[in-house]
Coordinates of C-alpha atoms and ligand atoms in Angstrom, one line a residue:
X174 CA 51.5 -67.5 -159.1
X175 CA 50.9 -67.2 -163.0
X176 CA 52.6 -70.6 -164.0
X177 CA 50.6 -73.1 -165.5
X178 CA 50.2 -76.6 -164.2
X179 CA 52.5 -78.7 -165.8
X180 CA 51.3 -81.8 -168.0
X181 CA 53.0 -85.0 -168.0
X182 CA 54.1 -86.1 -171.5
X183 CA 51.8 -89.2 -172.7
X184 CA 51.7 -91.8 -175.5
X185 CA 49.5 -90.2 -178.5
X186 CA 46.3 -92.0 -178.5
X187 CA 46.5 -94.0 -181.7
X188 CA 49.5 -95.5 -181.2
X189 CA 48.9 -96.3 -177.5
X190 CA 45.6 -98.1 -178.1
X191 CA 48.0 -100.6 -179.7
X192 CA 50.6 -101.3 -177.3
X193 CA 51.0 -102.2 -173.1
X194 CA 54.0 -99.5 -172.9
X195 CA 53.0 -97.0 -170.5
X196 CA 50.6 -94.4 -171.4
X197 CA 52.2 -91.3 -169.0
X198 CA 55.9 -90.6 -169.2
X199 CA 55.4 -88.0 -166.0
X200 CA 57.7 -85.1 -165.9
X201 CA 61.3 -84.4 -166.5
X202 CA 63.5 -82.7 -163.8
X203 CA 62.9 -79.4 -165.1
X204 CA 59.3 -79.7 -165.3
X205 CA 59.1 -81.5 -161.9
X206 CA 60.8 -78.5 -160.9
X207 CA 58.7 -75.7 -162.0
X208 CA 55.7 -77.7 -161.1
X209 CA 56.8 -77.6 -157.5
X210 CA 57.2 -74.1 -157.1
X211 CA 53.2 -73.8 -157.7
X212 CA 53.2 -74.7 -154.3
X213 CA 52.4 -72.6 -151.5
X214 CA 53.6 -74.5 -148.9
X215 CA 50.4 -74.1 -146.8
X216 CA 50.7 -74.3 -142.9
X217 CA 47.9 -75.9 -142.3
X218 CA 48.2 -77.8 -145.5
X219 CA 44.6 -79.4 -146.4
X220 CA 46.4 -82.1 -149.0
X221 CA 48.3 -83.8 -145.7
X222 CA 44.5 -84.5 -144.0
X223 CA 43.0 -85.7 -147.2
X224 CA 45.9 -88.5 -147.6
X225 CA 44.9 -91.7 -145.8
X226 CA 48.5 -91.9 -145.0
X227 CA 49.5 -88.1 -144.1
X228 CA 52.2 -87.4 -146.5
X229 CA 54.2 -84.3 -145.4
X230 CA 53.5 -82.9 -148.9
X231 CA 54.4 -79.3 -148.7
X232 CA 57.6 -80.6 -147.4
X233 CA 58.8 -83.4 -149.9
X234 CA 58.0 -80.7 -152.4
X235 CA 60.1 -77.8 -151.0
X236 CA 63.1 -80.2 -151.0
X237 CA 61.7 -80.5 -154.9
X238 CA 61.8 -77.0 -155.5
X239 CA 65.5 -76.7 -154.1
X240 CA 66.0 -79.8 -156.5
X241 CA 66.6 -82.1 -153.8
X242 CA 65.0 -85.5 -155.2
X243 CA 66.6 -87.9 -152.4
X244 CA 65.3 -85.1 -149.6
X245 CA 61.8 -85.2 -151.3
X246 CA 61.6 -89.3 -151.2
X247 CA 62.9 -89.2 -148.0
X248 CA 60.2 -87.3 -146.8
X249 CA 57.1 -89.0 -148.2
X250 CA 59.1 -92.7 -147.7
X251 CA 58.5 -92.0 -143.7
X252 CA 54.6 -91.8 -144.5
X253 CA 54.1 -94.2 -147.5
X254 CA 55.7 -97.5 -148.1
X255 CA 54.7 -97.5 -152.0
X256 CA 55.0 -94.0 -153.5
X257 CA 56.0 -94.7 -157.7
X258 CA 52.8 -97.0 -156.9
X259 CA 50.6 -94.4 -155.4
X260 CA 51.8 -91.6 -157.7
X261 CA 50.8 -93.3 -161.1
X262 CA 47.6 -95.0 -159.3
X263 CA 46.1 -92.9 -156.4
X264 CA 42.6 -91.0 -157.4
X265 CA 44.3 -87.7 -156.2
X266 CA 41.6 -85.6 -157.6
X267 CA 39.5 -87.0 -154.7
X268 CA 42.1 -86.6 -151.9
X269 CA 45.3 -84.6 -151.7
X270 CA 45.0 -82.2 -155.1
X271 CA 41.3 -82.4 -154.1
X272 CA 41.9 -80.2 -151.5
X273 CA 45.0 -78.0 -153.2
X274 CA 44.2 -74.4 -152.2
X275 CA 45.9 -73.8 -155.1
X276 CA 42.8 -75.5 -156.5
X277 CA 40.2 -73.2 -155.3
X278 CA 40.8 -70.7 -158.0
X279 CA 42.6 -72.8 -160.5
X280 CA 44.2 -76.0 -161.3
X281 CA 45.5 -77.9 -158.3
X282 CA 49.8 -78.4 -157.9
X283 CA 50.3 -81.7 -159.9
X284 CA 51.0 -83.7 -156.3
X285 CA 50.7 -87.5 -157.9
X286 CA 53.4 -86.8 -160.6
X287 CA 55.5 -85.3 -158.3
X288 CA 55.7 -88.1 -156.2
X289 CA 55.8 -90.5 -159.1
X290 CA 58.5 -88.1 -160.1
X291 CA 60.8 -88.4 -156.9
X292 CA 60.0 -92.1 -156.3
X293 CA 61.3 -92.9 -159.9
X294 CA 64.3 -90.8 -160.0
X295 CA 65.6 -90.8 -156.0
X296 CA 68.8 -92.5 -156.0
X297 CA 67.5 -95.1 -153.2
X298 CA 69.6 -97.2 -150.8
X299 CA 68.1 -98.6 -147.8
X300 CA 69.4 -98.9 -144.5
X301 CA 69.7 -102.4 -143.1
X302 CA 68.0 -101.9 -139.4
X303 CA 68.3 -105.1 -136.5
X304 CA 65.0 -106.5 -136.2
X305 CA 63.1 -108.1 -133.3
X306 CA 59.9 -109.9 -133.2
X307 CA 57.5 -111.3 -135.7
X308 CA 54.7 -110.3 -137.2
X309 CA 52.4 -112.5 -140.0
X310 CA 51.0 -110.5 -142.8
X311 CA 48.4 -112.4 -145.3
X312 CA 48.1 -110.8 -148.5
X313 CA 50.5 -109.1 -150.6
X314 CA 48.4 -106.4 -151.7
X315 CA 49.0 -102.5 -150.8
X316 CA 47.0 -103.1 -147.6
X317 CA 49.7 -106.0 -146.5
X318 CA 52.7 -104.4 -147.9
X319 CA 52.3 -100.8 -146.1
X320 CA 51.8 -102.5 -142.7
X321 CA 55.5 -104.3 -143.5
X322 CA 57.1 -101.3 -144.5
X323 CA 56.0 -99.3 -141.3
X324 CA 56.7 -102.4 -139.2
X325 CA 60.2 -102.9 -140.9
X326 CA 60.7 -99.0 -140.1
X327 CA 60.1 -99.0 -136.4
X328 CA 62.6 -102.2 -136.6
X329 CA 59.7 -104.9 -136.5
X330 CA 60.1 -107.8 -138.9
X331 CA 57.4 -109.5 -140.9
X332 CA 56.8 -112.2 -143.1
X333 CA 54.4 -111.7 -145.6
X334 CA 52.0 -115.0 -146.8
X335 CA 50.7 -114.6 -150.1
X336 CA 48.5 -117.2 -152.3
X337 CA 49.9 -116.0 -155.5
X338 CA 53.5 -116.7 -157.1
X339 CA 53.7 -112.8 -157.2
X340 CA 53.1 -110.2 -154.9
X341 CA 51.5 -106.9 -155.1
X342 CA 47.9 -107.8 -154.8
X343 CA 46.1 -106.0 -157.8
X344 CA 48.9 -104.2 -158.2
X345 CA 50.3 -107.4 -160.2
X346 CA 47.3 -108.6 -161.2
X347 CA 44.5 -106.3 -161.8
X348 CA 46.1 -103.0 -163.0
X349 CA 47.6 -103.5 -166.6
X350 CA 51.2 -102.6 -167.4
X351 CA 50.0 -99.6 -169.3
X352 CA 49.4 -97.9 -166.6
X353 CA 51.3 -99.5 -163.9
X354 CA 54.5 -101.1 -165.3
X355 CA 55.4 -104.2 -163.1
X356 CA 58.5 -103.3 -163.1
X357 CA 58.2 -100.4 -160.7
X358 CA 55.9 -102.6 -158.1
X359 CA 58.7 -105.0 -158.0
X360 CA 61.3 -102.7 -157.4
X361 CA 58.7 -101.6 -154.3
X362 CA 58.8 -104.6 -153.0
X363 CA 62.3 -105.2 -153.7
X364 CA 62.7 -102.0 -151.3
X365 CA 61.1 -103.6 -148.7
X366 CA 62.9 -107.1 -149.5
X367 CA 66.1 -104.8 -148.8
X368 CA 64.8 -103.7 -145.6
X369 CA 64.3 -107.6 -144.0
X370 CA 60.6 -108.8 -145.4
X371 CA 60.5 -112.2 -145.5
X372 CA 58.0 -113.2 -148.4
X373 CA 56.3 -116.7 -148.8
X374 CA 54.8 -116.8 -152.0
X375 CA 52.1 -119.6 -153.4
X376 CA 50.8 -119.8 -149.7
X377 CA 46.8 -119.9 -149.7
X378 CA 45.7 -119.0 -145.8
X379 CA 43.2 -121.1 -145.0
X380 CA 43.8 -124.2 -147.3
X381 CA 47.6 -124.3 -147.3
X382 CA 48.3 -123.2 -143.1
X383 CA 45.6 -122.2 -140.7
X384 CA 45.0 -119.0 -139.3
X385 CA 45.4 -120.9 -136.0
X386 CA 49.3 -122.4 -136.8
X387 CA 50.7 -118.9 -138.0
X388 CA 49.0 -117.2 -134.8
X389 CA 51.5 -119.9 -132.6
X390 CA 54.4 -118.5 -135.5
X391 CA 54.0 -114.8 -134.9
X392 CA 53.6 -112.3 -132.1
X393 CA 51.1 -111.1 -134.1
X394 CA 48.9 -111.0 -137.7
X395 CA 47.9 -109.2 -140.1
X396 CA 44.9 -109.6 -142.9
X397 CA 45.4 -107.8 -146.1
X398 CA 43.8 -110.7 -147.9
X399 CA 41.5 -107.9 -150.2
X400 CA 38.0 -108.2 -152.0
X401 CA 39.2 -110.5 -155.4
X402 CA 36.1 -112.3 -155.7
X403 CA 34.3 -111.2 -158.6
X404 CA 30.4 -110.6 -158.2
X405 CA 28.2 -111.2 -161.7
X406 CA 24.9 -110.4 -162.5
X407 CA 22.9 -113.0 -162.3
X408 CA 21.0 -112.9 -166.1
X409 CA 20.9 -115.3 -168.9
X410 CA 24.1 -116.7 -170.4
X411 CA 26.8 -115.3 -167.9
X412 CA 28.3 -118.8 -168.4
X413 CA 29.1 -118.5 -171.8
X414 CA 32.5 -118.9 -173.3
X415 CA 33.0 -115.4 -174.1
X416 CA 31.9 -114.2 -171.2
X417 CA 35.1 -113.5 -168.5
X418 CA 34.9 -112.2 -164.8
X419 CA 37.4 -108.4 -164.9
X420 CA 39.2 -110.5 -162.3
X421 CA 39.8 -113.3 -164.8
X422 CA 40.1 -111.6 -168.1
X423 CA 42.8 -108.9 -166.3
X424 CA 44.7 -111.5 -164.5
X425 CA 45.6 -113.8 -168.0
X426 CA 46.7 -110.7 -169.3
X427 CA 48.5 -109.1 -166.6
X428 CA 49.5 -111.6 -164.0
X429 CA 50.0 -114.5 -166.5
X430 CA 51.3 -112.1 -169.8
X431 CA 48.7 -113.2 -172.3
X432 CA 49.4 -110.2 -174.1
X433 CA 53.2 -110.5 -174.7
X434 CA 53.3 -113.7 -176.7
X435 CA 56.2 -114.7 -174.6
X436 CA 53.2 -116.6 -172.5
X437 CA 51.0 -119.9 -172.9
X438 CA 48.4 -118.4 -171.2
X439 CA 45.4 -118.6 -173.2
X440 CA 42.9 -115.3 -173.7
X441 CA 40.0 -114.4 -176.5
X442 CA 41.1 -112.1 -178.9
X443 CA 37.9 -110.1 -179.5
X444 CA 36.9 -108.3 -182.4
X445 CA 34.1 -106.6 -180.7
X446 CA 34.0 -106.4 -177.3
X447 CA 31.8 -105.0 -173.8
X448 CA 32.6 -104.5 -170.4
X449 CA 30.0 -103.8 -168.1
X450 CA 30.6 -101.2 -165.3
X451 CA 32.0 -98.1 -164.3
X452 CA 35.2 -98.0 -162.5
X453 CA 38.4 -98.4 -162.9
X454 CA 38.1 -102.1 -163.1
X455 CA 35.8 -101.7 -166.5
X456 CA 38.5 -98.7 -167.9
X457 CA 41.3 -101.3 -167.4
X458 CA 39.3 -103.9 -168.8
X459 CA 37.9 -102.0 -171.8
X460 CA 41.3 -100.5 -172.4
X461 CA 43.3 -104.2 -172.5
X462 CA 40.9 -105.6 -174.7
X463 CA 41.3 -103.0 -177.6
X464 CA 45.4 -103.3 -177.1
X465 CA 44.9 -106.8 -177.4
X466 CA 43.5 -106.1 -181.1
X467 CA 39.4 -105.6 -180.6
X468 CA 38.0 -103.3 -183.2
X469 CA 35.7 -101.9 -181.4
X470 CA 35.3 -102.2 -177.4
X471 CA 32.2 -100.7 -175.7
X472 CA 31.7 -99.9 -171.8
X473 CA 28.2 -100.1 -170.7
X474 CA 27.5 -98.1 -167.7
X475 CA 24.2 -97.9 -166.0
X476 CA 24.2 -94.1 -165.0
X477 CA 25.4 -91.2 -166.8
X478 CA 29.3 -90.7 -167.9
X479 CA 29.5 -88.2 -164.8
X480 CA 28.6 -90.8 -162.0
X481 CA 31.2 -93.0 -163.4
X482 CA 33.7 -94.1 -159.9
X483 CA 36.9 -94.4 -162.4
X484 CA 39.4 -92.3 -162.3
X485 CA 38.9 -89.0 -164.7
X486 CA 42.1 -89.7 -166.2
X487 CA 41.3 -92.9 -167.1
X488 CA 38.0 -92.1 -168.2
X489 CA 39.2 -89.5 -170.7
X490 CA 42.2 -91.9 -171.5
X491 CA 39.5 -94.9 -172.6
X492 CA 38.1 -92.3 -174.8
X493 CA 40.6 -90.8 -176.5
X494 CA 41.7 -94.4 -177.2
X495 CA 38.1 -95.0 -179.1
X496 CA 35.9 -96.7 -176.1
X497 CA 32.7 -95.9 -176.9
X498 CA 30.3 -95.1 -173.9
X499 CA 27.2 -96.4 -173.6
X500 CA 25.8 -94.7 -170.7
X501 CA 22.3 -95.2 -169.0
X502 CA 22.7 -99.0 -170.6
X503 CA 22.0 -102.2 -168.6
X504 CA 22.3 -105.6 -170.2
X505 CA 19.5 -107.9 -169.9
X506 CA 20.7 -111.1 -171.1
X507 CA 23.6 -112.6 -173.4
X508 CA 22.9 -114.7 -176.1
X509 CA 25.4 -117.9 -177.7
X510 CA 25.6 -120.1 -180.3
X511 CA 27.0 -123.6 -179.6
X512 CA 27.6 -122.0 -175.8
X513 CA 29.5 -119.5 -177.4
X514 CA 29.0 -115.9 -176.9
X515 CA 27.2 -114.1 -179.6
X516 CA 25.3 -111.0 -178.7
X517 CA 24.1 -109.0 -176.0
X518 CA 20.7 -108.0 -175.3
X519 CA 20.4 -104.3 -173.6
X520 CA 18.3 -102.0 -172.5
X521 CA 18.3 -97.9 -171.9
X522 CA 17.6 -96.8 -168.3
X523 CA 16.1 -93.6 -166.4
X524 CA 17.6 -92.1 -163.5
X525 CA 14.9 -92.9 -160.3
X526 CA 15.4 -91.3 -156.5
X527 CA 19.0 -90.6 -155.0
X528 CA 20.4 -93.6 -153.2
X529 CA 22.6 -93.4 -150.3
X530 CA 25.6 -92.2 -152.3
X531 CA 23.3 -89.1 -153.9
X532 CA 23.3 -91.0 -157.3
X533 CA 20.1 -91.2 -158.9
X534 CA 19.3 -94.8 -159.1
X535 CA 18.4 -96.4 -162.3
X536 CA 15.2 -98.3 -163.1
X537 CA 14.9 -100.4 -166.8
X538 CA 13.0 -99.1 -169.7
X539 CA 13.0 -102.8 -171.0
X540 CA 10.5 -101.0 -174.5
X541 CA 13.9 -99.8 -175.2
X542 CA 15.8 -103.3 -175.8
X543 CA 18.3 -103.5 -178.6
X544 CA 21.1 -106.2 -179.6
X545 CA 24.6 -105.9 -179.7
X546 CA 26.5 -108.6 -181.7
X547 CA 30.2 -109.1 -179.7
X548 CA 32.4 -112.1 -179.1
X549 CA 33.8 -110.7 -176.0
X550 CA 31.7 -109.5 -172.5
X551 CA 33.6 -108.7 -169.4
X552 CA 31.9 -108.7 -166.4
X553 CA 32.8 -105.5 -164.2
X554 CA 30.4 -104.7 -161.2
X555 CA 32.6 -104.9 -158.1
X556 CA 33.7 -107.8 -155.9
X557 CA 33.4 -109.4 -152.6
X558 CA 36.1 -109.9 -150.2
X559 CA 38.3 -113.6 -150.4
X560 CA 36.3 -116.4 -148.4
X561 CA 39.4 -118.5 -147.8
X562 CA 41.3 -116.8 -144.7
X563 CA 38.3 -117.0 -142.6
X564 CA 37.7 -121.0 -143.5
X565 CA 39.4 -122.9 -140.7
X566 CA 38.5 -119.5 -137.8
X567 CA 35.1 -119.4 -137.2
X568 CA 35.6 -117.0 -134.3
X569 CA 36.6 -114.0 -136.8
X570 CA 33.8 -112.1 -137.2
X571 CA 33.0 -111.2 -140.9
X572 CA 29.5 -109.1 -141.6
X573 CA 26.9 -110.3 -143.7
X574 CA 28.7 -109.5 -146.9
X575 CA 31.9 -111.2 -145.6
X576 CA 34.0 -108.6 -144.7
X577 CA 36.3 -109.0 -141.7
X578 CA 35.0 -106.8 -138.7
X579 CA 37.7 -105.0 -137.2
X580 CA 37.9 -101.3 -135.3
X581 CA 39.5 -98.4 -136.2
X582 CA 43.0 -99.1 -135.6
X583 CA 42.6 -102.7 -137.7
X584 CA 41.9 -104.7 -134.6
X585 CA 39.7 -107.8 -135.2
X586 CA 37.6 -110.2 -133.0
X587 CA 40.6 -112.2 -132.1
X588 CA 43.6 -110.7 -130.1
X589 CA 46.3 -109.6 -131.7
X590 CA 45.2 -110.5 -134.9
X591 CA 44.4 -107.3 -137.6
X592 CA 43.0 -106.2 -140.9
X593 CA 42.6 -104.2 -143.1
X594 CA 41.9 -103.0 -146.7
X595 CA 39.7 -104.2 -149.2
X596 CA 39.0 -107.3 -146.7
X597 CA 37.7 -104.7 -144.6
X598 CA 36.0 -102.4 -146.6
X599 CA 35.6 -103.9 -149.6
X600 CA 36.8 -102.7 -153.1
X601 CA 38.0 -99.4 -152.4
X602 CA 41.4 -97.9 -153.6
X603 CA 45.1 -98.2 -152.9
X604 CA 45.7 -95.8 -151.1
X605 CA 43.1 -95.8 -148.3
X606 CA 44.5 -99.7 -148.0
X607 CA 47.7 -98.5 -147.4
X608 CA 46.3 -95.9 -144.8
X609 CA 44.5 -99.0 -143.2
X610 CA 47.6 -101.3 -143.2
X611 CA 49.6 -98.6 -141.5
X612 CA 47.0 -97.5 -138.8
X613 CA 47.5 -101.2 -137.6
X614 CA 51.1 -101.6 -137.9
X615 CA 51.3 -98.3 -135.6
X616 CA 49.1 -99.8 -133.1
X617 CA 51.2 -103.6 -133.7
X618 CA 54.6 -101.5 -133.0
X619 CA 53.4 -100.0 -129.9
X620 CA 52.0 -103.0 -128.3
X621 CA 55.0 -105.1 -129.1
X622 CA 57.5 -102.3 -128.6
X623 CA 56.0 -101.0 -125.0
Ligands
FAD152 C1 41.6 -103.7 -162.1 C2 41.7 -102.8 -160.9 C3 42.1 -101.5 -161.1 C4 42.1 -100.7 -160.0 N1 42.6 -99.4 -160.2 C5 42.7 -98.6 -159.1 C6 43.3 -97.3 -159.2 O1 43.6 -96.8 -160.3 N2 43.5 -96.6 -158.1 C7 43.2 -97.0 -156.9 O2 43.4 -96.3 -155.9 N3 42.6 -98.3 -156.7 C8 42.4 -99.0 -157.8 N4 41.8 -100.3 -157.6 C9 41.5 -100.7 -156.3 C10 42.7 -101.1 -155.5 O3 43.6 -101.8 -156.3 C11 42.3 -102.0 -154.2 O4 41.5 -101.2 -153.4 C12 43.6 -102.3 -153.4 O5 44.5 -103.1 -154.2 C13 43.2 -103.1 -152.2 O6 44.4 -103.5 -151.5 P1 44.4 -104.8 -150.5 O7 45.8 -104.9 -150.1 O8 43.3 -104.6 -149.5 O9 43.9 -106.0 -151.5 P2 44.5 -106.7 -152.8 O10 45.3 -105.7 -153.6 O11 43.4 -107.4 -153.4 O12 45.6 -107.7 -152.2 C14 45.2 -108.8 -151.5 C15 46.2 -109.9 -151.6 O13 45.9 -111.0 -150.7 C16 46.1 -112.2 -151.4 N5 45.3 -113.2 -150.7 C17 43.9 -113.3 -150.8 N6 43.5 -114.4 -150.1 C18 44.6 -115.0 -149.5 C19 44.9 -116.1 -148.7 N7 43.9 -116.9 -148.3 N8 46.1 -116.4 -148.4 C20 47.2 -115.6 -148.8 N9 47.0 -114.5 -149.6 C21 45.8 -114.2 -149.9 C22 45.7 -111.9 -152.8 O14 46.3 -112.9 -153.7 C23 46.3 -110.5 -153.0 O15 47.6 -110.6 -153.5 C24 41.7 -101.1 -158.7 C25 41.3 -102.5 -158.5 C26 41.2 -103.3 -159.6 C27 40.8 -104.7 -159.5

């Protein structure tokens, strides 16, 4: 009961601020070990109900314990079609270690790097299984990719459309190397590739096929298509050059490997730099632009450092890496020369009543206006769900801010057709796509299977 938790080895802060390697190395076999006998195998284990796809964690970690690493994948593989993803990305500090008993009077069992831990070091072959039917899947993104992988499981195939010459969703594009290495998504995939998905890349739903034509293809569909369109602000000089969407600036460097020099893609190299926004979008964003050889990258956040949505690890990550905070801070307008960026123009803000989320909402002190000089601003406050899928198929119903309606098993206004994840919800996080893109394969596999 005395042991410690166990901490992952990392990069040192000054010399990963300067490179895309990865910034965790997770644990080693013996640390993975002790780590897993922290746990106290709980009956009615509280972590299982607070993942979105009910991992059996007490058990993948008792096969750890015995030092069983292909037992342990085994065991979270049946729930979770992308676990080295979900243990590097997942906010577990808001779901399964959340709710760690273990965390009631201490630190929580280390559940995230002990899944990264068996997903990376299970020796892995995957059984080849007949499969019948056909089912459509739009959107390569963890939403899309967890429906095929429980589809392929209960013997189901799929083919998976995506609009991008990658899959992965934001998983390829949006989350830098650093802390996702692409590396480990495509061997995911490849996993799944292994298992019979069929994957049509560079195919835009909606412009390239109709909703319509692969409704005649497959028994049924599925839409994963996600939220990537970026939402600005709406003030003075967003259309600056200078001035990038997250979306934009994160997929020239991760997507199209503006950072590696082994690339044409083009990118600003700033020297100083803002992102505006809170989540993990801004702490990715912040964080690529100082590797990319900023001097000095700030985030500018509208509430306090505590009310930040990113990660905790990330948050302490941007800092130790010398992203300075600049918390109650709104910008007003940017300024150019020549349509270039030049400055920023900010302003402090006070917290005002509790909004729906039990944040204080902030209101502008615009007396308190000051200028920040930068070359670089990158534009971080959320995104809307992809227009293009619902183009040509006026009869699925989307609500007022464009996301697909569908019930609780993914089931949208036309038969047979289901979504699910961001396109759903909007942004929201890997892992409760994945839980989404299962819930409708289940319901898929017993339709089609009955
Ligand atoms: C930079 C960044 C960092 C993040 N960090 C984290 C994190 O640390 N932890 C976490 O839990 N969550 C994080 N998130 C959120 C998380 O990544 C998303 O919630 C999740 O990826 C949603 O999955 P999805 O499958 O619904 O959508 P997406 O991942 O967006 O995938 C949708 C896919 O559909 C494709 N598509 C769109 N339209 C079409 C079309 N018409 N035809 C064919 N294909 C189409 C897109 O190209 C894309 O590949 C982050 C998001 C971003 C942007």
């Amino acid at each position: 009961m005395n042991i410690p938790r166990q901490r992952a080895t990392e990069q040192p802060p000054d010399i990963r601020a300067h490179n895309f390697s990865e910034v965790s190395g997770g644990f080693d076999k013996d640390t993975a070990i002790k780590e897993a006998g922290r746990c106290l195998g709980c009956k009615n284990a509280p972590c299982v109900s607070a993942c979105p796809v009910g991992v059996d964690i007490p058990r993948f970690i008792q096969s750890l314990k015995q030092g069983d690493i292909g037992g342990a994948y085994d065991v979270i593989r049946l729930s979770n079609a992308l676990p080295a993803v979900c243990g590097r990305v997942c906010p577990q500090e808001s779901q399964c270690e959340g709710k760690c008993v273990r965390g009631i009077k201490g630190e929580p069992v280390a559940i995230g790097l002990l899944e990264r831990y068996a997903a990376d070091n299970a020796d892995v072959t995957t059984a080849k299984v007949s499969l019948t039917h056909s089912v459509g899947i739009i959107g390569g993104g963890p939403a899309g990719l967890s429906c095929a992988g429980e589809l392929l499981r209960q013997g189901i195939g799929v083919t998976v459309y995506e609009s991008l010459h990658k899959v992965g969703g934001v998983l390829s594009y949006g989350i830098p190397e650093f802390r996702l290495p692409k590396s480990i998504v495509q061997s995911e995939v490849s996993r799944l590739i292994e298992a019979g998905a069929l994957i049509e890349t560079n195919v835009v739903v909606g412009k390239s096929i109709t909703l319509d034509e692969l409704r005649k293809k497959h028994n049924a569909l599925f839409i994963g298509s996600g939220a990537g369109l970026p939402n600005f602000m709406d003030i003075s000089g967003e259309r600056l050059c200078g001035v990038y969407s997250a979306n934009e600036f994160l997929t020239r460097i991760n997507l199209m490997g503006a950072y590696d020099g082994r690339h044409d893609t083009p990118v600003n190299i700033p020297r100083t730099a803002a992102v505006v926004g809170g989540g993990n979008v801004a702490m990715d964003a912040a964080r690529c632009a100082l590797r990319l050889g900023a001097d000095k990258v700030f985030i500018i956040y509208r509430r306090s450092a505590e009310d930040m949505p990113a990660r905790r690890e990330e948050v302490r990550h941007a800092l130790e890496e010398g992203i300075e905070l600049l918390p109650f801070t709104v910008p007003l307008r940017f300024n150019g020369e020549n349509g270039v960026l030049t400055s920023v123009v900010c302003a402090k803000t006070v917290p005002g009543e509790p909004d729906a989320s039990g944040r204080r909402s902030p209101t502008v002190d615009e007396s308190t206006a000051f200028e920040l000089p930068l070359d670089t601003a990158i534009i971080a406050v959320g995104t809307s769900p992809n227009p293009l899928v619902a183009a040509n198929a006026p009869s699925l119903t989307r609500d007022s801010r464009g996301r697909i309606t569908a019930d609780e098993n993914g089931e949208t206004s036309i038969a047979n057709v289901f979504a699910g994840g961001d396109a759903v919800t909007g942004a929201a996080t890997v892992i409760s796509a994945m839980g989404a893109g299962k819930r409708a394969a289940e319901t898929i596999a017993k339709r089609l299977l009955s």
